[in-house]
Coordinates of C-alpha atoms and ligand atoms in Angstrom, one line a residue:
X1 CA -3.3 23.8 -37.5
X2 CA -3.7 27.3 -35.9
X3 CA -0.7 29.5 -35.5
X4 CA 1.6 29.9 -32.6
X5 CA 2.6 33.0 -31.2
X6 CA 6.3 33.5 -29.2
X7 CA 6.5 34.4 -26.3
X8 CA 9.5 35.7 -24.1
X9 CA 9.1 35.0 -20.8
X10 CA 11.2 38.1 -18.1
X11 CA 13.2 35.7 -17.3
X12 CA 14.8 35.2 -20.8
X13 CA 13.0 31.9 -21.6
X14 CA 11.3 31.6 -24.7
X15 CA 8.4 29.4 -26.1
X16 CA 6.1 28.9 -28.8
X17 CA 2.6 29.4 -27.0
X18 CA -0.1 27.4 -28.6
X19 CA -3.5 29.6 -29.8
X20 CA -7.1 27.9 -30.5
X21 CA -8.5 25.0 -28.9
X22 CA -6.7 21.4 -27.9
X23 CA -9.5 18.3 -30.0
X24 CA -8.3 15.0 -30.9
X25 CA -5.1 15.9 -29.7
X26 CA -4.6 18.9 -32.1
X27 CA -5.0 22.5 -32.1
X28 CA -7.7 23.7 -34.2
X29 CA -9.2 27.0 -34.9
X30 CA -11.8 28.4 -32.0
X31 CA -15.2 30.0 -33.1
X32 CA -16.1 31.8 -30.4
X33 CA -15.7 35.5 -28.7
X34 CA -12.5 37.3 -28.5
X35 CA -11.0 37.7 -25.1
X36 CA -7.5 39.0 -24.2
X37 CA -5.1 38.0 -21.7
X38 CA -3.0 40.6 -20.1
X39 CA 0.1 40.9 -18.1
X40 CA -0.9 41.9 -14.7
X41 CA 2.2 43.7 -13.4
X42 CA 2.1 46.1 -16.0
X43 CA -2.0 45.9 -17.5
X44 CA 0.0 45.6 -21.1
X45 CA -1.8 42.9 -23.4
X46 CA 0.1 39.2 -23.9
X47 CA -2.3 38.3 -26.7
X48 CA -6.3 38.5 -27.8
X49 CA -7.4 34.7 -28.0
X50 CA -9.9 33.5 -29.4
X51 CA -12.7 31.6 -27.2
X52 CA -14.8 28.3 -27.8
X53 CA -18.1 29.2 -29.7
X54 CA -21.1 26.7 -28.7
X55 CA -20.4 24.8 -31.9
X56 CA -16.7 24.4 -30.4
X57 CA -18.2 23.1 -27.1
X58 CA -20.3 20.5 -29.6
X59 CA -17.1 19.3 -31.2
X60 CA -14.8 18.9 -27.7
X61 CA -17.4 16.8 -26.4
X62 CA -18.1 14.8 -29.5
X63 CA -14.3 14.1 -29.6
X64 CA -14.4 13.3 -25.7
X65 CA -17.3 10.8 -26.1
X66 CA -15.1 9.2 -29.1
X67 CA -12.5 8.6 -26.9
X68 CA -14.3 7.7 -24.1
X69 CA -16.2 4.7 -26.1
X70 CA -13.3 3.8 -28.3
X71 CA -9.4 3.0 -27.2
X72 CA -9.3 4.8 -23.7
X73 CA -12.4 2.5 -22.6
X74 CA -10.1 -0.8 -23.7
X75 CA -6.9 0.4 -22.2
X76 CA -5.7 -1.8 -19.0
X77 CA -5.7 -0.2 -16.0
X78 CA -2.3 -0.4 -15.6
X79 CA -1.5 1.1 -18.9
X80 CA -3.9 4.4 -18.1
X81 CA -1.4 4.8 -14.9
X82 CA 1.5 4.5 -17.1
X83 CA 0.6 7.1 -19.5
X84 CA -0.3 9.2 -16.4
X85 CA 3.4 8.6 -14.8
X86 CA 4.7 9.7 -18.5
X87 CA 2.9 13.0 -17.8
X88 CA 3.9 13.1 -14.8
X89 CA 7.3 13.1 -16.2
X90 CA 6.8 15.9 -18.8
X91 CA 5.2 18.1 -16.2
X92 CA 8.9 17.8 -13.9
X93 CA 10.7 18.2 -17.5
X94 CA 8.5 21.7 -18.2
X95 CA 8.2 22.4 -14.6
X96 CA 10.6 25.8 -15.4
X97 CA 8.5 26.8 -18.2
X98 CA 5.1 25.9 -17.0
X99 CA 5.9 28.0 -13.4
X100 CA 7.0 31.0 -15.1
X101 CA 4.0 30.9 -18.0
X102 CA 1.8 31.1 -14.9
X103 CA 4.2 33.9 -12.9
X104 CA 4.0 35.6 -16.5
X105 CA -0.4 35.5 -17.0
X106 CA -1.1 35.1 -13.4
X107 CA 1.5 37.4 -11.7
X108 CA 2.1 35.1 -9.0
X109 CA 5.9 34.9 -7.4
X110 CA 8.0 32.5 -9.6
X111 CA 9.4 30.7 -6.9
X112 CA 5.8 30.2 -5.7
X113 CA 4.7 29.0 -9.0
X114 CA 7.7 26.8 -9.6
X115 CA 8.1 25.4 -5.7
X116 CA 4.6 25.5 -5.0
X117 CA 2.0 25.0 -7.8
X118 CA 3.7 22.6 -10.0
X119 CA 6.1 20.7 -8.0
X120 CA 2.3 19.6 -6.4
X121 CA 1.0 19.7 -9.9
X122 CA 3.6 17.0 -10.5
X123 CA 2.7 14.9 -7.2
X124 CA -0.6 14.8 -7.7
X125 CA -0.6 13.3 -11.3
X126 CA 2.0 11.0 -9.7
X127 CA -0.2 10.1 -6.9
X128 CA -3.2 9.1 -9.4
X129 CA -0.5 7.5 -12.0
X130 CA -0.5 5.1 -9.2
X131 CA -4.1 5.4 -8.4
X132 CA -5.2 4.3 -11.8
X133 CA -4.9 0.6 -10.9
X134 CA -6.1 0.7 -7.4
X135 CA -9.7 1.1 -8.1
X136 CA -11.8 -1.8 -6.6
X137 CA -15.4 -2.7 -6.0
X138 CA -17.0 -4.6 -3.3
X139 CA -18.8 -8.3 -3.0
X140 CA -21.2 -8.4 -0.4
X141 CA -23.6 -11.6 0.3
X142 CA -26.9 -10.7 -0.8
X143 CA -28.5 -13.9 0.9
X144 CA -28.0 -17.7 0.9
X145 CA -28.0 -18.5 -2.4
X146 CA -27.2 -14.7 -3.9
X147 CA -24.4 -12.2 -4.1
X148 CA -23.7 -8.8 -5.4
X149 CA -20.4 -7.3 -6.7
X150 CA -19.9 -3.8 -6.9
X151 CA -18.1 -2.0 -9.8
X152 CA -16.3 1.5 -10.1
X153 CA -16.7 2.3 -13.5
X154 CA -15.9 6.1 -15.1
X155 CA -18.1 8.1 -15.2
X156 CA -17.8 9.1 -19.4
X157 CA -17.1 12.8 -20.4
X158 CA -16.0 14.9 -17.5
X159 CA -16.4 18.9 -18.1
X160 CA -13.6 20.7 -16.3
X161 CA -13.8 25.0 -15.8
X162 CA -10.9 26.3 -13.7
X163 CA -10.2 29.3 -12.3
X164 CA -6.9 31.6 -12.7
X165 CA -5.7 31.4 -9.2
X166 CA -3.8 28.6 -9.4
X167 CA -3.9 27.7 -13.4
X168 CA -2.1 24.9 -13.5
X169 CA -2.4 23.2 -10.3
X170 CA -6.4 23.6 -10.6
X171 CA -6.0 21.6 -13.6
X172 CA -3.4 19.1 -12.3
X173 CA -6.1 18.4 -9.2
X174 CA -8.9 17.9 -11.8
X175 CA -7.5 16.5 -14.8
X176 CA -5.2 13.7 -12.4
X177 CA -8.0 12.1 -11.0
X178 CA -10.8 12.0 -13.9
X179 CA -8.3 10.3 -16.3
X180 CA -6.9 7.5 -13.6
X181 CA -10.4 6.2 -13.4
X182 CA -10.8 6.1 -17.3
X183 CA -13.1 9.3 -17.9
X184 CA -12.1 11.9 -21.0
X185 CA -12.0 15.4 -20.6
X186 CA -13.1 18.7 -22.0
X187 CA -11.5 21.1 -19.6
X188 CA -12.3 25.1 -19.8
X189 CA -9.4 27.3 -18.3
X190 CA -10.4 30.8 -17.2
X191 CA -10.0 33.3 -19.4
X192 CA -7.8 35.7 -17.4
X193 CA -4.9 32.6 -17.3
X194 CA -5.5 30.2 -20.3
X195 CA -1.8 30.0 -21.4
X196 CA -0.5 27.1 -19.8
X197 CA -3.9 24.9 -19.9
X198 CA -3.0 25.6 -23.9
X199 CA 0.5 24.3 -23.7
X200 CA -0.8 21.2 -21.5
X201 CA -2.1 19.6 -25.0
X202 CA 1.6 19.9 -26.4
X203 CA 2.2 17.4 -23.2
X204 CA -1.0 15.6 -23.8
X205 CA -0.4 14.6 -27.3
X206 CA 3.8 14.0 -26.6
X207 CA 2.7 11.3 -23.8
X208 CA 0.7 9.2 -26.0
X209 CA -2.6 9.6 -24.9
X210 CA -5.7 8.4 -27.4
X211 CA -6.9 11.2 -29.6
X212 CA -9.7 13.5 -27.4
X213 CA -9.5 11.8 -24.5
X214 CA -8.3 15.4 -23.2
X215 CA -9.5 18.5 -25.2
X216 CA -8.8 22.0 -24.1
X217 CA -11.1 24.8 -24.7
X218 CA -10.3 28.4 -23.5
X219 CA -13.2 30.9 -23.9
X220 CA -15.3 33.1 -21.7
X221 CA -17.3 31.6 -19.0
X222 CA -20.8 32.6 -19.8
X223 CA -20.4 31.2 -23.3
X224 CA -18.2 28.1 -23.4
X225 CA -17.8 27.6 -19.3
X226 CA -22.1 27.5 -19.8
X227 CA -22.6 25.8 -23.3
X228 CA -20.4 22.8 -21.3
X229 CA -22.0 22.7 -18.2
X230 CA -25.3 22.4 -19.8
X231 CA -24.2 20.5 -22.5
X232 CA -26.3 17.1 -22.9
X233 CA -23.5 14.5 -23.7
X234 CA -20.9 15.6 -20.9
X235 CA -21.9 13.3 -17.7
X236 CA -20.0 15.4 -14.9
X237 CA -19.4 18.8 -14.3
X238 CA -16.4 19.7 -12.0
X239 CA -15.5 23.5 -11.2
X240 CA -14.0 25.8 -9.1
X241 CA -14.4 29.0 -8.6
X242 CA -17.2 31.8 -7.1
X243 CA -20.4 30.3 -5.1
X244 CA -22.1 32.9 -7.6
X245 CA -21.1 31.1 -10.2
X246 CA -21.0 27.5 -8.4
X247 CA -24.5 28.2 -8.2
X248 CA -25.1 28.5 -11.8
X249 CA -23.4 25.8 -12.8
X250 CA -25.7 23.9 -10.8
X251 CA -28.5 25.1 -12.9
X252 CA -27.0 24.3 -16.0
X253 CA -26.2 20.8 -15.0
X254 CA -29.3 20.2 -14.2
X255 CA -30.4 19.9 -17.8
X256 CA -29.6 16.3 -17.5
X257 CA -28.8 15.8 -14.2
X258 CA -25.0 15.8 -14.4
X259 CA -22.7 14.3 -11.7
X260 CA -21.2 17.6 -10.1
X261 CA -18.3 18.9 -7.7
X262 CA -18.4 22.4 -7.1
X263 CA -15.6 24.0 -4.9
X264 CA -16.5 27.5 -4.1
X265 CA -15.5 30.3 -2.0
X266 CA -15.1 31.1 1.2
X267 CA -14.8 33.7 4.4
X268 CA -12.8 31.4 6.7
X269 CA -12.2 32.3 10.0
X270 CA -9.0 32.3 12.0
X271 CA -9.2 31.6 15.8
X272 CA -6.6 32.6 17.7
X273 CA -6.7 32.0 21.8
X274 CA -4.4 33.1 24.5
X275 CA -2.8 30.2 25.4
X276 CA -1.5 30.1 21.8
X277 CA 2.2 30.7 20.7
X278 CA 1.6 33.9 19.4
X279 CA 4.2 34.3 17.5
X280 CA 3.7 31.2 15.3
X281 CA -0.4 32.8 15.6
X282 CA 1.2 36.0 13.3
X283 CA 3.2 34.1 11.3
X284 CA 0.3 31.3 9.9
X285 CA -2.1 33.9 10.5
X286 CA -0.1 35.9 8.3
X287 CA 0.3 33.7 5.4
X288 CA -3.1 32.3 5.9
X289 CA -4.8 35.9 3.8
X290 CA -1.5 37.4 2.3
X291 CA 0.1 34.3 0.6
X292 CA -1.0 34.3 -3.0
X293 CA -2.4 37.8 -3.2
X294 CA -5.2 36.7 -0.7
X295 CA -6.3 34.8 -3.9
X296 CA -6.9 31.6 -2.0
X297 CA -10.4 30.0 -1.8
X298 CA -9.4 28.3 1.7
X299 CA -7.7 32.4 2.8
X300 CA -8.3 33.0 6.6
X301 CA -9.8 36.7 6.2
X302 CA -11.3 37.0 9.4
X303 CA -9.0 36.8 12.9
X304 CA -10.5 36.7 15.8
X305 CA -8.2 36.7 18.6
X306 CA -8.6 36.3 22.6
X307 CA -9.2 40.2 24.4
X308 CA -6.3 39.3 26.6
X309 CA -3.6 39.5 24.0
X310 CA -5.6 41.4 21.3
X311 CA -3.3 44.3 21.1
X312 CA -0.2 42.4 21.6
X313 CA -1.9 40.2 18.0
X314 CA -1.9 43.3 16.0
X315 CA 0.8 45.0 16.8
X316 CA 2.6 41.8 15.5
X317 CA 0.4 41.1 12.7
X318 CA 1.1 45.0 11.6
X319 CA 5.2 44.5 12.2
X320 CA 5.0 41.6 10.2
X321 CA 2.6 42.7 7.1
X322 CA 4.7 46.0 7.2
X323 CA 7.7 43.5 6.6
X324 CA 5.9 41.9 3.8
X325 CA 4.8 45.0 1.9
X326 CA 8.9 45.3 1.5
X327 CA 8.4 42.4 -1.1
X328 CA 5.9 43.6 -3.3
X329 CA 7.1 43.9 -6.8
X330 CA 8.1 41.8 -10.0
X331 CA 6.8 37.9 -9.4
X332 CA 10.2 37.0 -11.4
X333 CA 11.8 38.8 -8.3
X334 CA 13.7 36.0 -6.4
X335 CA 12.9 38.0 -2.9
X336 CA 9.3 39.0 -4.2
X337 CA 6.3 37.8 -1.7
X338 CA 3.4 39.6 -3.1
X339 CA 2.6 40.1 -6.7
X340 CA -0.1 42.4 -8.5
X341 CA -3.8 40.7 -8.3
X342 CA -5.1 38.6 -11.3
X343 CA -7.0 41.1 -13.3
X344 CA -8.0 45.0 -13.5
X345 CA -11.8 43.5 -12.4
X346 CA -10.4 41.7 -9.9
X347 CA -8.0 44.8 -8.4
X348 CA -11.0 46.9 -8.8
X349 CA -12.6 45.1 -6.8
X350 CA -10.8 44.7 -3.8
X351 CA -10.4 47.9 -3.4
X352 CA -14.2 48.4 -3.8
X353 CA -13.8 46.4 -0.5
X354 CA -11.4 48.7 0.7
X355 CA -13.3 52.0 0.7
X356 CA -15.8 50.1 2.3
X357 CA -14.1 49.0 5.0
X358 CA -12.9 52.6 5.6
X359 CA -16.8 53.8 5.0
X360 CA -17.7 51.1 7.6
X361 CA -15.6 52.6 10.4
X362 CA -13.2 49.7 10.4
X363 CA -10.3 50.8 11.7
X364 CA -6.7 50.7 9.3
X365 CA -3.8 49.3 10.7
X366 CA -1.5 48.6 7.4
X367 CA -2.6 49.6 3.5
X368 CA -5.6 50.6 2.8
X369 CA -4.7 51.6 -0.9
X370 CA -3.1 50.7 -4.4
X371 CA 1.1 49.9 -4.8
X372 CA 2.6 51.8 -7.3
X373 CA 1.0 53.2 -10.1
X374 CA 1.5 50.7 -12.7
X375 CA -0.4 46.8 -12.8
X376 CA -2.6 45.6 -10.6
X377 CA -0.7 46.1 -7.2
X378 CA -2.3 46.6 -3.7
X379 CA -1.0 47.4 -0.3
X380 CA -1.6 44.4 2.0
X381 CA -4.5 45.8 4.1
X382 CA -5.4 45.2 7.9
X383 CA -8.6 46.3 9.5
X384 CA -8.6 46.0 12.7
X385 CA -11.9 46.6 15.3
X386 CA -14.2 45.1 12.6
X387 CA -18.0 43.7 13.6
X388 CA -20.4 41.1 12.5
X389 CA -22.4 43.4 10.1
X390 CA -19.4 44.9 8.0
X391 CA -19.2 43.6 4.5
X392 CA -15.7 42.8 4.6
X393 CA -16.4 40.7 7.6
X394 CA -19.1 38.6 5.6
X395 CA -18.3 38.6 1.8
X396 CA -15.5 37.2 0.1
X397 CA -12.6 39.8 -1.1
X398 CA -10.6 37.6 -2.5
X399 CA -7.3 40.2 -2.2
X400 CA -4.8 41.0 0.1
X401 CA -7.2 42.3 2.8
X402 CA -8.0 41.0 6.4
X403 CA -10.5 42.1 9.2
X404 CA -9.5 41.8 12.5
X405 CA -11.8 41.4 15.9
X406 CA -11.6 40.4 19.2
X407 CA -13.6 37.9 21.4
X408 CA -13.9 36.7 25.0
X409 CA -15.1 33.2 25.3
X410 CA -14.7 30.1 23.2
X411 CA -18.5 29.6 22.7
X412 CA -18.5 33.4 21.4
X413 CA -16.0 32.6 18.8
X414 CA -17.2 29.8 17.5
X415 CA -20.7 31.3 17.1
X416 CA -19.1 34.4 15.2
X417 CA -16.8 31.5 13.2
X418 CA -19.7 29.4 11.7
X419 CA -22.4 32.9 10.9
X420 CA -21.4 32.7 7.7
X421 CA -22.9 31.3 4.6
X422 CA -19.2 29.4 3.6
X423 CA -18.0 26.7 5.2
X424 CA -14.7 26.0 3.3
X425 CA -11.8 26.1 6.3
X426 CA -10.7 27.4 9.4
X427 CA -8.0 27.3 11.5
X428 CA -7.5 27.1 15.6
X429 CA -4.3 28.4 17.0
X430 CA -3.9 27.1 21.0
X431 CA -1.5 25.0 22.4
X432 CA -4.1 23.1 24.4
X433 CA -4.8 19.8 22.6
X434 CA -8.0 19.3 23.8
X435 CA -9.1 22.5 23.3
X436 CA -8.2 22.7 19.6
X437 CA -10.0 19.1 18.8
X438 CA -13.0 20.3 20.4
X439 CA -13.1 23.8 18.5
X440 CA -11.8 21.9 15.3
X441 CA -15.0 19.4 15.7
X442 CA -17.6 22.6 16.4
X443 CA -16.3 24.4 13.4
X444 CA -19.0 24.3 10.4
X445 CA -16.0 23.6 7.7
X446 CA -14.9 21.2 5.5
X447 CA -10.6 21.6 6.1
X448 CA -9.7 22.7 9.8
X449 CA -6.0 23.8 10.5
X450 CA -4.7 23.3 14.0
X451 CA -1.7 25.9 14.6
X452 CA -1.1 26.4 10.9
X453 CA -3.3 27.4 7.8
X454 CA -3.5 26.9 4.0
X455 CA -3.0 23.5 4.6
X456 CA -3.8 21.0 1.7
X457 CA -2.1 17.6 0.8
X458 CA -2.7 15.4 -2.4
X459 CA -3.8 13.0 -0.4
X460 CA -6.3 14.6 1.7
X461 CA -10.0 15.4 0.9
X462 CA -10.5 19.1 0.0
X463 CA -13.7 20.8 -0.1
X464 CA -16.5 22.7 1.8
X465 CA -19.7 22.3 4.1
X466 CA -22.4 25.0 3.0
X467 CA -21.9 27.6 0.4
X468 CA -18.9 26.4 -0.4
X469 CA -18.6 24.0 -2.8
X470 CA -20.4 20.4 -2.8
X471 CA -18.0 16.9 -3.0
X472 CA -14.4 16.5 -2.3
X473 CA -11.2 17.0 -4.6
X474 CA -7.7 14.6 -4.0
X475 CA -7.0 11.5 -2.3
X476 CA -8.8 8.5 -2.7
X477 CA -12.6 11.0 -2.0
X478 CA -11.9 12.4 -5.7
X479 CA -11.6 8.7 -6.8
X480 CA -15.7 8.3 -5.8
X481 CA -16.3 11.4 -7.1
X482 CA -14.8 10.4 -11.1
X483 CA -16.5 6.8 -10.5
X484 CA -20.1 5.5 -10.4
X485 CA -21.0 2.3 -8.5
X486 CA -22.7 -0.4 -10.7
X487 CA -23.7 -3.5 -8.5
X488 CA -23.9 -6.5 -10.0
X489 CA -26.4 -8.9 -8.7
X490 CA -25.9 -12.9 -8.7
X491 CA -28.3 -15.7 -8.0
X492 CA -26.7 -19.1 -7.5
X493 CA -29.8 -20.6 -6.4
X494 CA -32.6 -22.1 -8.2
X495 CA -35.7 -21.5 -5.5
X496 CA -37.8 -17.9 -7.0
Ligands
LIG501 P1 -15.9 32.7 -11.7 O1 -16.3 31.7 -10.7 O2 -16.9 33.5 -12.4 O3 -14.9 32.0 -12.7 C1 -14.3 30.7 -12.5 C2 -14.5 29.9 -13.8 O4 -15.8 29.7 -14.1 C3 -13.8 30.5 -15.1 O5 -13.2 29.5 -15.8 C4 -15.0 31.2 -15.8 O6 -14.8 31.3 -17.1 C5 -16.1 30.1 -15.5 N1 -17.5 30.6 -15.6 C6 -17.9 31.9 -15.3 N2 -19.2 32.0 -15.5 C7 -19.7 30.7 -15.9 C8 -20.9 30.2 -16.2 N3 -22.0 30.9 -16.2 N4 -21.0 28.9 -16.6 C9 -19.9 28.1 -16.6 N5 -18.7 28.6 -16.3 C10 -18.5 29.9 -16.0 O7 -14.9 33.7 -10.9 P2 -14.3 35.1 -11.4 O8 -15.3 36.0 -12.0 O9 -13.1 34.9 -12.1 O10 -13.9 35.7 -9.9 C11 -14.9 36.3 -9.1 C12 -14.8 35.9 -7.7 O11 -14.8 34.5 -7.6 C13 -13.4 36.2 -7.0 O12 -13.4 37.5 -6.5 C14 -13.4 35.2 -5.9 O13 -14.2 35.7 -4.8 C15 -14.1 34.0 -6.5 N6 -13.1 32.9 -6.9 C16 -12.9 31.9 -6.1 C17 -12.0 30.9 -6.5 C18 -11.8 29.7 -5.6 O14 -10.7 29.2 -5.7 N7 -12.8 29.2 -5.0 C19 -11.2 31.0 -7.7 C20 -11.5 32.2 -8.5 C21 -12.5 33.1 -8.1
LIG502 MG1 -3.3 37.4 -17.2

């Protein structure tokens, strides 16, 4: 057994906080490098962990193939969903603790974390509870005297490496799916949020699922994230996280050509016309790049709206980000709306972006600098008057931070919509139907959001065209991609 450490939360809850790594449904001592996890609103240190070494990986995925070939394989259907529903359960029991574990290591709003991330968290390992018994082949009639059948089988060991923007929902959206269609699991939080992927094993083990057929393995990317990606016994790699790294992980599974889904990043464009309602434009337009710290793969970072109501837009969009920046503060903060970013990389970085917007010539309607002088707070930033060739108009910031523009005619804005490398989402504010199908179906994008933005849904397909990730996550899409088709073929006849 490793040791525990106790942690008290700021809102007066306490917990024991599981260390080491989650194998065979135990937590064992990890070999690897030392990382440490920090409090973002106040860049004091939570605890130094230690990370899977290579060896570690080795073990995981030994204990996941176990699984995967012994009691998990023989389990009904049925019986998989069931144990799935019972986690489902223990999620909505620890929904409290889990939201503010990730509020605590994340430093996203509680009520965010506890309305938002897990009460989905909880849906979606509902949704594939049911699932699990729901997946079905096809016959087709081969010829005369011939038929094929067509099975969905698992696809074996499934390697999982989250991000830290949305800790435990990224795991809920990965994890739900693989084990409804009978794969195991060695899942690799990221190293900036690895505290409740940890405590997930205590739920794990307390539902009754087989020994290793989900191990848990914090530890730095290029070390454990890489040993597991190129790791020759694990037969899928899923991740999320930067195209950068995406890209990588590509390379890695290549060694023996791994099943993959990669979910990337993005620069997704809003489009904003002037027949829309405006102020339902400011308000999704809004939320679409400041929710969550502008920590959202699927963010709208560009806006381009119509000439013809251009200034009207940002004078709006400033009121209403000017309003916002009221709420930054303590996540734990029933009235907060923004929270500190993830990490001091990550806040360095933004604001990187920042003084390069300034240098660029961009002009600054709101922000443009650090909150406070303590943690990893930044003003919510607008640029407004921005062009094609400014960085912050073409790379991912990943932060509270949005570039403004204007534009005259539709075939303009879609143009400027889809030069870009991502493809993730975008979203079309008009209140002409035709109109927004049309731009919806010219939109190089994988999620389009008509009059709103940040849109996902359990049950809906989520992914991106181009840079931006390859395969879908949820509904029944993330069923194909946890299953292989085997086809069967019969011959009833006796001609050759
Ligand atoms: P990252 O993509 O490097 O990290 C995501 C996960 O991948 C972490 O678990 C990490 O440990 C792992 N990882 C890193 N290198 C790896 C490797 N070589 N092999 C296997 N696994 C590896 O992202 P990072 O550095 O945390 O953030 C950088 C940028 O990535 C952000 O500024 C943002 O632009 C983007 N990002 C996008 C996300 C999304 O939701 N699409 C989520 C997080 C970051
Ligand atoms: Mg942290």
């Amino acid at each position: 057994m490793t040791s525990t450490f106790k942690v008290s939360l700021p809102n007066e809850l306490n917990y024991d906080q599981p260390t080491g790594l989650f194998i065979d449904n135990e937590y064992v001592p990890a070999n690897g490098e030392k990382f440490t996890v920090y409090n973002p609103t106040n860049d004091e240190e939570i605890v130094t962990l230690q990370g899977a070494s290579e060896q570690d990986v080795d073990k995981a995925v030994a204990a996941a193939r176990r699984a995967f070939e012994g009691e998990w394989s023989e389990l009904e259907a049925v019986e998989r969903g069931a144990l799935i529903y019972k986690l489902a359960e223990l999620i909505k029991r620890d929904q409290k603790l889990l939201a503010s574990i990730d509020s605590f290591d994340n430093g996203k709003s509680f009520s965010d974390a506890y309305g938002g991330d897990l009460l989905e968290s909880y849906n979606v390992f509902r949704y594939y509870a049911g699932a699990a018994d729901k997946i079905t082949g096809k016959t087709i009639e081969t010829g005369p005297n011939k038929l094929a059948y067509v099975i969905q089988e698992p696809l074996g060991v499934c390697g999982q490496i989250i991000p830290w923007n949305y800790p435990f929902m990224m795991l809920a959206w990965k994890v739900a799916p693989a084990l409804a269609c009978g794969n195991t699991i060695v899942l690799k939080p990221a190293e900036q949020t690895p505290l409740s992927a940890l405590y997930f094993g205590k739920l794990i083990a307390e539902a009754g699922f087989p020994p290793g057929v989900v191990n848990i393995i914090p530890g730095l990317g290029y070390i454990s994230g890489k040993a597991l990606a190129e790791h020759m016994d694990v037969d899928k790699i899923a991740f999320t996280g930067s195209t950068a790294t995406g890209r990588s992980i590509m390379k890695s599974a290549a060694s023996n050509l791994k099943n993959i889904t990669l979910e990337c990043g993005g620069k997704s464009p809003s489009i904003v016309f002037d027949d829309a309602d405006l102020d339902q434009a400011v308000k999704w337009c809004h939320s679409g790049i400041m929710d969550n710290m502008g920590q959202v793969c699927t963010s709208t970072s560009r806006i381009y709206v119509q000439d013809t109501i251009y200034d009207e837009f940002l004078t709006k969009f400033t009121a209403k980000t000017k309003d916002n920046a009221t709420k930054i503060g303590d996540p734990f903060n029933e009235d907060t709306y923004q929270g500190p970013q993830v990490s001091k990389a990550q806040f360095e970085k933004v604001l990187g972006y920042i003084d390069e917007g300034k240098k660029s010539g961009a002009r600054v309607l709101h922000g443009g600098a650090k909150h406070g002088d303590k943690g990893y707070f930044i003003q919510p930033t607008v640029f407004a008057d921005t062009t094609e060739d400014m960085k912050i108009v073409k790379e991912e910031i990943f932060g509270p931070v949005v570039a403004i523009s204007k534009f005259s005619t539709e075939a303009e804005v879609i143009a400027k919509a889809n030069d870009t490398s991502y493809g993730l989402a975008a979203a079309v504010f008009t209140e002409k139907v035709t109109k927004a199908h049309k731009v919806a179906r010219k939109i190089q994008a994988g999620m389009v959001f008509i009059n709103s933005s940040g849109d996902s849904h359990f049950g809906i397909p989520f992914g991106g065209y181009k840079s931006s990730g390859i395969g879908r996550e949820l509904g029944q899409y993330a069923l194909d991609a946890y299953t292989q088709s085997k086809a069967v073929h019969v011959n009833l006849g006796t001609e050759l």
